[in-house]
Coordinates of C-alpha atoms and ligand atoms in Angstrom, one line a residue:
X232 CA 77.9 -196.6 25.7
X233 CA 78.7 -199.8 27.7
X234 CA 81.9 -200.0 28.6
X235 CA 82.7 -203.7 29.4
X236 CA 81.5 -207.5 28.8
X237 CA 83.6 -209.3 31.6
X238 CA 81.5 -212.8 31.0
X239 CA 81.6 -214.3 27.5
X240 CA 81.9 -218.0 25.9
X241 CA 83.6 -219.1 22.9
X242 CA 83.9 -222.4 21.1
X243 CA 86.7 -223.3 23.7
X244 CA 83.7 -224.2 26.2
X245 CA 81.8 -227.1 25.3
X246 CA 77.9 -225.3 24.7
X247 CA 79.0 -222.5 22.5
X248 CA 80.4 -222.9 18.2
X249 CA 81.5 -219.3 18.4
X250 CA 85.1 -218.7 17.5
X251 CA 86.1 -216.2 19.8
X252 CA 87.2 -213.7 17.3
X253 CA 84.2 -213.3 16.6
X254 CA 82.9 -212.1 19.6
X255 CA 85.7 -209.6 19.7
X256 CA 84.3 -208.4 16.3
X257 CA 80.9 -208.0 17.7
X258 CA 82.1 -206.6 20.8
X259 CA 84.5 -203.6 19.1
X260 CA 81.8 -202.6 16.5
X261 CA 79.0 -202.5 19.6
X262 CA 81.7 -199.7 21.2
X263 CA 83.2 -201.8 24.0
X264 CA 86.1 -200.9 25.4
X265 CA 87.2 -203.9 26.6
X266 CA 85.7 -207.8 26.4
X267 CA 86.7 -210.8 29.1
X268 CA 87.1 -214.4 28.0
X269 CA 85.9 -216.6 30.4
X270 CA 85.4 -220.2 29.2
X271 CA 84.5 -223.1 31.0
X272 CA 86.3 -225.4 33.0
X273 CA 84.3 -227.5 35.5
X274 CA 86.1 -230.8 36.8
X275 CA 84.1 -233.6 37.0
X276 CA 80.9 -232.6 35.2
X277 CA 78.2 -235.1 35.4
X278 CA 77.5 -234.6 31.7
X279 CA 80.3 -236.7 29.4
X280 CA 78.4 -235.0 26.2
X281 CA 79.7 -231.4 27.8
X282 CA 83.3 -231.9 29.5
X283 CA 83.7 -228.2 29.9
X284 CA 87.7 -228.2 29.7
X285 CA 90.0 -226.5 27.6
X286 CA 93.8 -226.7 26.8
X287 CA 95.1 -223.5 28.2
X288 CA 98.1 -223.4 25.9
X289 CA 95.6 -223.4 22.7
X290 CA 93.6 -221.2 25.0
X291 CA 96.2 -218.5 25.4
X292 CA 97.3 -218.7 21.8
X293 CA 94.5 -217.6 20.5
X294 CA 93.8 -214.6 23.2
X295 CA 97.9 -213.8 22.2
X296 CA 96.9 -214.1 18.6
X297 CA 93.8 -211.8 19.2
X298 CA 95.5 -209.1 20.8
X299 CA 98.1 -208.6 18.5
X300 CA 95.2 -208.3 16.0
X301 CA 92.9 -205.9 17.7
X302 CA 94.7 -205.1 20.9
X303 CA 94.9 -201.4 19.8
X304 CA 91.0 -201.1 19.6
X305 CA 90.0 -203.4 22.4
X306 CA 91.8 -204.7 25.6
X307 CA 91.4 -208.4 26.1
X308 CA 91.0 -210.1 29.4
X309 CA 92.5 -213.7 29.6
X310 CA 89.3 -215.2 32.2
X311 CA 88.1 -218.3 32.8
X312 CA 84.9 -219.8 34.7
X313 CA 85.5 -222.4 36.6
X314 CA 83.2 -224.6 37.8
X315 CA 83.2 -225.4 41.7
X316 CA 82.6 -228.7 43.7
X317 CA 84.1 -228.9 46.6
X318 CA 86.0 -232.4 45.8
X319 CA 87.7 -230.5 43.2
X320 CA 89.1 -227.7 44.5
X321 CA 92.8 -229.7 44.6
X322 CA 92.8 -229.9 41.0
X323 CA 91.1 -226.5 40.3
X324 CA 94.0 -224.8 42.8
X325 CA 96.7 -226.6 40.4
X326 CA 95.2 -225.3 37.5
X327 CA 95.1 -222.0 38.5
X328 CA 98.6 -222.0 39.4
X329 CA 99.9 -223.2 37.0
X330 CA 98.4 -220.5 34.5
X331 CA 98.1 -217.5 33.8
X332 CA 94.6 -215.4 34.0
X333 CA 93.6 -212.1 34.3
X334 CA 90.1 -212.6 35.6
X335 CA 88.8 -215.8 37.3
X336 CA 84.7 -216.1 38.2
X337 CA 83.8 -219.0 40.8
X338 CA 80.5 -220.3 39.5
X339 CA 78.1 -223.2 40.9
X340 CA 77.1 -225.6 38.2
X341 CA 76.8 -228.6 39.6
X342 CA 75.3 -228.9 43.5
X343 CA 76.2 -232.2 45.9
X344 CA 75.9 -235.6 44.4
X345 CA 76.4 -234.7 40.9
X346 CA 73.6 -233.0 40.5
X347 CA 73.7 -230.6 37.5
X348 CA 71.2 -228.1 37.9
X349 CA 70.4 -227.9 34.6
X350 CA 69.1 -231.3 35.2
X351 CA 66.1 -231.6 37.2
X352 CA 66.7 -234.3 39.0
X353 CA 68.1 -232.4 41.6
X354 CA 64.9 -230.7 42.4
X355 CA 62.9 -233.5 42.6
X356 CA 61.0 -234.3 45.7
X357 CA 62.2 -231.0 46.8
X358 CA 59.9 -228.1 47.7
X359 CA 60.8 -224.6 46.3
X360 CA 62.4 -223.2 49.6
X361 CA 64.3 -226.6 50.3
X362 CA 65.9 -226.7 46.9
X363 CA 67.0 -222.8 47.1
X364 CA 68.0 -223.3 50.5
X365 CA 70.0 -226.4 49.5
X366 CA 71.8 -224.3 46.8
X367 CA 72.7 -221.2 48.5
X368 CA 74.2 -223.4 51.3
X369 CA 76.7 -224.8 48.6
X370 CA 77.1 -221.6 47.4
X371 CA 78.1 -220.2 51.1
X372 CA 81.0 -223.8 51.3
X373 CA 82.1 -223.1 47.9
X374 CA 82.7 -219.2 48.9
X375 CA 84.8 -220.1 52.6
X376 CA 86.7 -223.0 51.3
X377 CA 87.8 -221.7 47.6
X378 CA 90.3 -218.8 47.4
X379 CA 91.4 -218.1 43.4
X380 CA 88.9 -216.2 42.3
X381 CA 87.2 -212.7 41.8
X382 CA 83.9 -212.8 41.3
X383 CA 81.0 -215.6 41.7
X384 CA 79.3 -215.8 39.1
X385 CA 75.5 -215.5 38.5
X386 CA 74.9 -216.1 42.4
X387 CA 71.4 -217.2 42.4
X388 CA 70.7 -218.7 38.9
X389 CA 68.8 -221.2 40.8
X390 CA 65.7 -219.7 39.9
X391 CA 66.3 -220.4 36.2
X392 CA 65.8 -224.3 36.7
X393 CA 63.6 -227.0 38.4
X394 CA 59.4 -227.5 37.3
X395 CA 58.5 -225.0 39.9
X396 CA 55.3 -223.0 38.1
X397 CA 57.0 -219.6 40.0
X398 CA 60.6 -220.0 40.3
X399 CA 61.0 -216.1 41.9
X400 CA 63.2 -215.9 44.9
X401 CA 61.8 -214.5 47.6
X402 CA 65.1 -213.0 49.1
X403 CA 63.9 -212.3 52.6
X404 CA 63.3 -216.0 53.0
X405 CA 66.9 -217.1 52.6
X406 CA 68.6 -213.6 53.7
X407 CA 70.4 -215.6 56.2
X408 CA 72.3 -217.3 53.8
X409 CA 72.5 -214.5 51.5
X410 CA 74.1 -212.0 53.4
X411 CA 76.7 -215.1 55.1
X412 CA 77.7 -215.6 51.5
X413 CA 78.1 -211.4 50.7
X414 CA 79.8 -210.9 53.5
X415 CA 82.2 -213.7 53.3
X416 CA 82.6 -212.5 50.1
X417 CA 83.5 -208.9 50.9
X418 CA 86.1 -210.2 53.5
X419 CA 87.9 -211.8 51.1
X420 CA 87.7 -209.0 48.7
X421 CA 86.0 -210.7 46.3
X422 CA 83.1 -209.4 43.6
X423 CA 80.1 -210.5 42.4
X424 CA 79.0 -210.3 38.5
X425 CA 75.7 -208.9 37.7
X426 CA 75.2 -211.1 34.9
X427 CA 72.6 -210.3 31.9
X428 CA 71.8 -213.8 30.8
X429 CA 68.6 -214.4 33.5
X430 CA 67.1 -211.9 30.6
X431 CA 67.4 -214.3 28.1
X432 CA 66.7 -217.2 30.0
X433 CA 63.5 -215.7 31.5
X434 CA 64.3 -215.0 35.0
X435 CA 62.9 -211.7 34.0
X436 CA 66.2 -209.5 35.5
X437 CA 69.8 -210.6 35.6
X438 CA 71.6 -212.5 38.2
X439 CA 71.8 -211.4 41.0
X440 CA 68.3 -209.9 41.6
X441 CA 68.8 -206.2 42.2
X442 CA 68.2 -207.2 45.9
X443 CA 71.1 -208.9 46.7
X444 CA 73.3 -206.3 44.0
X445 CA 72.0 -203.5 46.6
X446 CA 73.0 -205.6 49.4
X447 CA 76.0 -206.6 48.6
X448 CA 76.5 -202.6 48.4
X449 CA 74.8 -202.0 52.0
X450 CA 77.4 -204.4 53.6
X451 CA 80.4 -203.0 51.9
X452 CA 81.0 -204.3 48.5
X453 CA 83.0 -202.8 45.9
X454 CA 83.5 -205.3 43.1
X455 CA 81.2 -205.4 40.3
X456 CA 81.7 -207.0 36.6
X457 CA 79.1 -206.7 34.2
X458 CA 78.5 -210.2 31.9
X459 CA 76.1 -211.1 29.7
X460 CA 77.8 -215.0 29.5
X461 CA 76.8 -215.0 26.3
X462 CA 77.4 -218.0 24.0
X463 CA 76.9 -216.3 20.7
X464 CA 78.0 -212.5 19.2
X465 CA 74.7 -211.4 18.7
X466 CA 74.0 -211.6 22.9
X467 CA 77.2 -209.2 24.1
X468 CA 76.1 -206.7 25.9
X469 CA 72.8 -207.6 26.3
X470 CA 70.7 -205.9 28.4
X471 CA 73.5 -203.6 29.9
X472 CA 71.4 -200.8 30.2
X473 CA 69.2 -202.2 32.5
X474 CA 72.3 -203.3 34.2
X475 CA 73.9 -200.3 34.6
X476 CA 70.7 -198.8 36.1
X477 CA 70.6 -201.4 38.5
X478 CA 74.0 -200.4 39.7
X479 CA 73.3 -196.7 39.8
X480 CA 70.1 -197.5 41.7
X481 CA 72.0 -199.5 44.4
X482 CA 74.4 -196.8 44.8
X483 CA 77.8 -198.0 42.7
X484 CA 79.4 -195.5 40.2
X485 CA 81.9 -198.0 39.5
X486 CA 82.4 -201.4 37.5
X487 CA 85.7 -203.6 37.7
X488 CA 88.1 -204.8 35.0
X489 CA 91.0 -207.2 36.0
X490 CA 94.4 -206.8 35.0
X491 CA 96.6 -210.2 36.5
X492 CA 93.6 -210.7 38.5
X493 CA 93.8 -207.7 39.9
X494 CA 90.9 -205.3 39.7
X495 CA 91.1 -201.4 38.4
X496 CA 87.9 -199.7 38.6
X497 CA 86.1 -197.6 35.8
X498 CA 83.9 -195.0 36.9
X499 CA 80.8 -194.8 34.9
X500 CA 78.2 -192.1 36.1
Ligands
ZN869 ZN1 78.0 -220.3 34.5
ZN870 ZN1 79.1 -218.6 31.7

């Protein structure tokens, strides 16, 4: 039984119609314990068609709402995942402060100049390595210069875009970068998500590769959240057992919840 989905979208965030009750739905009659909210907020997206922003008082409601409803059966996280550029960390710090979340992943959406990587603009020109190497970089400033967070999420989805005919990450090519970005991590005492989606979006294993889940172990981590970011009911928990075997196989025995943004661990094997 899976015990968690700590990355899920609801029709707060501008790419999913789900109403969030009815992911909790999905989520109590799959057996989970315990389900994270984590819409999208991402100041200054390129994209006016998806402003990825929601009010956090309508936000909150509904959570409130939800838990008085099924709060006996499943535990709700109040999360959020935010969206970071460097020239908005001022605003993203304000909004942070000024509300209330449980759980808070740090993702990288949208790369220098405006380039949203689901676009492929911002491959263009670029060879495989210098594109990767471009993103993990930005990945590496986002990490030392923001502080609210817990977890970043899917840490190398940049295999999922760009024209390239194999799109694999060859880790030991970009290793220094890697482990500057897990280690940083770990000093701040920060997690990382192994996040299902790269199943359904054909990365063929979730994000991060189990390479960097083991390494992130071998250097000292300790903070793991599960996610599937799905958009719609039908994807919660997808692929968690291959997930959790993943974290078995790198050596964790553990997965993280967040309560005030603060984590309590849940031992699984
Ligand atoms: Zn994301
Ligand atoms: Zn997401």
């Amino acid at each position: 039984m899976f015990y968690a989905d700590y990355h899920t979208h609801s029709d707060f965030s501008s790419d999913s119609d789900t109403p969030m009750e009815e992911n909790i739905k999905r989520a109590m009659s799959i057996g989970l314990k315990e389900i994270a909210v984590t819409d999208h907020i991402d100041f200054d997206y390129p994209d006016p068609e998806f402003p990825f922003l929601f009010d956090y008082k309508p936000y909150s409601d509904e959570i409130e709402r939800l838990r008085k409803i099924y709060g006996e059966k499943i535990t709700i996280a109040k999360g959020v995942e935010i969206g970071i550029q460097p020239h908005v960390i001022g605003s993203i710090n304000k909004f942070v402060e000024n509300n209330q979340f449980d759980f808070i992943i740090a993702s990288t959406h949208v790369v220098q100049d405006g380039y949203d990587l689901c676009v492929n603009d911002f491959f263009e020109g670029k060879t495989k390595d210098e594109a990767y190497c471009q993103y993990f970089e930005e990945v590496l400033h986002n990490v030392e210069n923001y502080d609210f967070f817990n977890v970043y999420g899917h840490i190398d989805f940049i295999n999922r875009y760009g024209n390239y005919t194999d799109k694999t990450i060859d880790y030991s090519r970009f290793r220094y970068l890697t482990d500057k970005i897990l280690s940083a991590l770990i000093e701040k005492q920060k997690g990382i998500e192994i996040n299902t989606s790269g199943y359904r979006y054909g990365a063929g294993g979730p994000h991060p590769g189990f390479a960097l889940i083991k390494r992130y172990r071998e250097l000292g981590g300790k903070i793991i959240t599960v996610g599937s970011d799905t958009h719609k009911p039908e994807h919660l928990a997808y692929k968690f057992d291959e997930a959790y075997r993943m974290l078995k196989e790198a050596g964790f025995d553990k997965i993280a919840v967040f309560r005030d943004r603060k984590p309590v661990y849940i031992k699984l094997f």
